């Protein structure tokens, strides 16, 4: 049986965030306070390609703070890819914790299809 799910991403898992960064060949998230144009942000900072300021994830609140000046200081697609990768990695982690395997397919529109096979261990991860 197939189910399609749409997810609004809240970043709350540092391990999944790190895996998403590795997937995209970004630096590891670093717990720090960083300057943004309009103040400071504290959390796990990720530096995206060609962004003037890092993106900061407050994993306690599930919030993300960044300043890209409506795309002039950073391409929003980079953040969207990071959030997509985080969602994929979080799903993979949770499925594995429950003893399921995950098949991943990249679709032509850029979306990612995950198929979770119940109770089949890590055979296809």
CSV table of C-alpha atoms in Angstrom, one decimal:
chain,number,residue,atom,x,y,z
A,1,UNK,CA,0.0,0.0,0.0
A,2,UNK,CA,1.4,3.4,-1.0
A,3,UNK,CA,1.0,6.6,1.0
A,4,UNK,CA,2.1,10.1,-0.1
A,5,UNK,CA,3.1,12.4,2.8
A,6,UNK,CA,3.9,16.1,2.7
A,7,UNK,CA,6.1,17.2,5.6
A,8,UNK,CA,6.8,20.6,7.1
A,9,UNK,CA,10.3,20.3,8.3
A,10,UNK,CA,11.4,21.3,11.8
A,11,UNK,CA,15.1,20.6,12.4
A,12,UNK,CA,15.4,19.0,15.8
A,13,UNK,CA,17.9,16.2,15.3
A,14,UNK,CA,21.6,17.1,15.2
A,15,UNK,CA,22.6,13.7,13.9
A,16,UNK,CA,20.3,14.0,10.9
A,17,UNK,CA,21.4,17.6,10.3
A,18,UNK,CA,25.0,16.3,10.2
A,19,UNK,CA,24.1,13.5,7.8
A,20,UNK,CA,22.3,16.0,5.6
A,21,UNK,CA,25.4,18.3,5.5
A,22,UNK,CA,27.6,15.3,4.6
A,23,UNK,CA,25.2,14.3,1.8
A,24,UNK,CA,25.5,17.8,0.3
A,25,UNK,CA,29.3,18.0,1.0
A,26,UNK,CA,28.9,20.9,3.3
A,27,UNK,CA,30.9,21.5,6.5
A,28,UNK,CA,29.6,19.9,9.7
A,29,UNK,CA,27.1,21.9,11.7
A,30,UNK,CA,28.9,23.8,14.6
A,31,UNK,CA,27.2,24.8,17.8
A,32,UNK,CA,28.0,28.6,18.1
A,33,UNK,CA,26.7,32.1,18.2
A,34,UNK,CA,27.1,33.8,14.8
A,35,UNK,CA,26.5,37.4,13.6
A,36,UNK,CA,23.7,37.9,11.1
A,37,UNK,CA,23.0,41.2,9.4
A,38,UNK,CA,20.3,42.1,12.0
A,39,UNK,CA,21.7,40.6,15.2
A,40,UNK,CA,23.0,37.3,16.3
A,41,UNK,CA,21.8,33.7,16.3
A,42,UNK,CA,22.8,30.8,18.5
A,43,UNK,CA,22.5,27.2,17.5
A,44,UNK,CA,24.0,24.8,15.0
A,45,UNK,CA,25.5,26.9,12.2
A,46,UNK,CA,25.8,25.6,8.6
A,47,UNK,CA,27.6,27.5,5.9
A,48,UNK,CA,25.9,27.2,2.6
A,49,UNK,CA,27.7,27.9,-0.8
A,50,UNK,CA,27.9,31.6,-1.6
A,51,UNK,CA,25.8,32.7,1.4
A,52,UNK,CA,27.0,35.8,3.2
A,53,UNK,CA,25.8,34.5,6.6
A,54,UNK,CA,25.4,31.0,7.9
A,55,UNK,CA,22.1,29.4,8.5
A,56,UNK,CA,21.5,28.7,12.2
A,57,UNK,CA,19.3,25.8,13.5
A,58,UNK,CA,17.9,26.0,17.0
A,59,UNK,CA,17.2,22.3,17.5
A,60,UNK,CA,15.4,22.8,20.8
A,61,UNK,CA,12.7,24.9,19.1
A,62,UNK,CA,12.9,23.4,15.7
A,63,UNK,CA,13.6,26.9,14.2
A,64,UNK,CA,15.9,28.1,11.6
A,65,UNK,CA,17.4,31.6,11.4
A,66,UNK,CA,19.2,33.2,8.4
A,67,UNK,CA,19.6,36.4,6.6
A,68,UNK,CA,19.9,36.1,2.8
A,69,UNK,CA,18.3,39.5,1.9
A,70,UNK,CA,15.6,38.0,-0.2
A,71,UNK,CA,18.1,35.9,-2.1
A,72,UNK,CA,20.6,38.6,-2.8
A,73,UNK,CA,23.0,37.2,-0.1
A,74,UNK,CA,22.3,33.5,-0.7
A,75,UNK,CA,20.4,31.3,-3.1
A,76,UNK,CA,17.3,30.0,-1.4
A,77,UNK,CA,17.6,26.7,-3.3
A,78,UNK,CA,20.7,25.8,-1.2
A,79,UNK,CA,18.6,26.0,2.0
A,80,UNK,CA,15.7,24.1,0.4
A,81,UNK,CA,18.1,21.3,-0.6
A,82,UNK,CA,19.5,21.2,3.0
A,83,UNK,CA,16.0,21.0,4.4
A,84,UNK,CA,15.1,18.3,1.9
A,85,UNK,CA,18.2,16.3,2.8
A,86,UNK,CA,17.5,16.7,6.5
A,87,UNK,CA,14.0,15.3,6.0
A,88,UNK,CA,15.4,12.3,4.1
A,89,UNK,CA,18.1,11.6,6.6
A,90,UNK,CA,15.7,11.9,9.6
A,91,UNK,CA,13.3,9.5,8.0
A,92,UNK,CA,16.1,7.0,7.3
A,93,UNK,CA,17.3,7.2,10.9
A,94,UNK,CA,13.9,6.7,12.4
A,95,UNK,CA,13.1,3.8,10.0
A,96,UNK,CA,16.3,2.0,10.8
A,97,UNK,CA,15.7,2.5,14.5
A,98,UNK,CA,12.5,0.6,14.1
A,99,UNK,CA,14.2,-2.2,12.1
A,100,UNK,CA,12.9,-1.1,8.6
A,101,UNK,CA,14.8,-0.7,5.4
A,102,UNK,CA,14.6,2.4,3.2
A,103,UNK,CA,14.8,2.7,-0.6
A,104,UNK,CA,15.5,6.1,-2.0
A,105,UNK,CA,14.8,7.3,-5.5
A,106,UNK,CA,15.7,10.8,-6.9
A,107,UNK,CA,12.8,11.9,-9.2
A,108,UNK,CA,13.2,14.0,-12.3
A,109,UNK,CA,11.6,17.1,-10.7
A,110,UNK,CA,14.2,17.1,-7.9
A,111,UNK,CA,12.0,15.5,-5.3
A,112,UNK,CA,13.1,12.4,-3.4
A,113,UNK,CA,10.8,9.3,-3.1
A,114,UNK,CA,11.4,7.2,0.0
A,115,UNK,CA,10.0,3.7,0.3
A,116,UNK,CA,10.1,2.3,3.8
A,117,UNK,CA,9.9,-1.5,3.9
A,118,UNK,CA,8.4,-2.6,7.2
A,119,UNK,CA,10.5,-5.0,9.2
A,120,UNK,CA,13.1,-5.8,6.6
A,121,UNK,CA,16.2,-4.5,8.5
A,122,UNK,CA,19.0,-2.8,6.7
A,123,UNK,CA,19.2,-5.0,3.6
A,124,UNK,CA,18.5,-2.2,1.1
A,125,UNK,CA,19.8,0.9,2.9
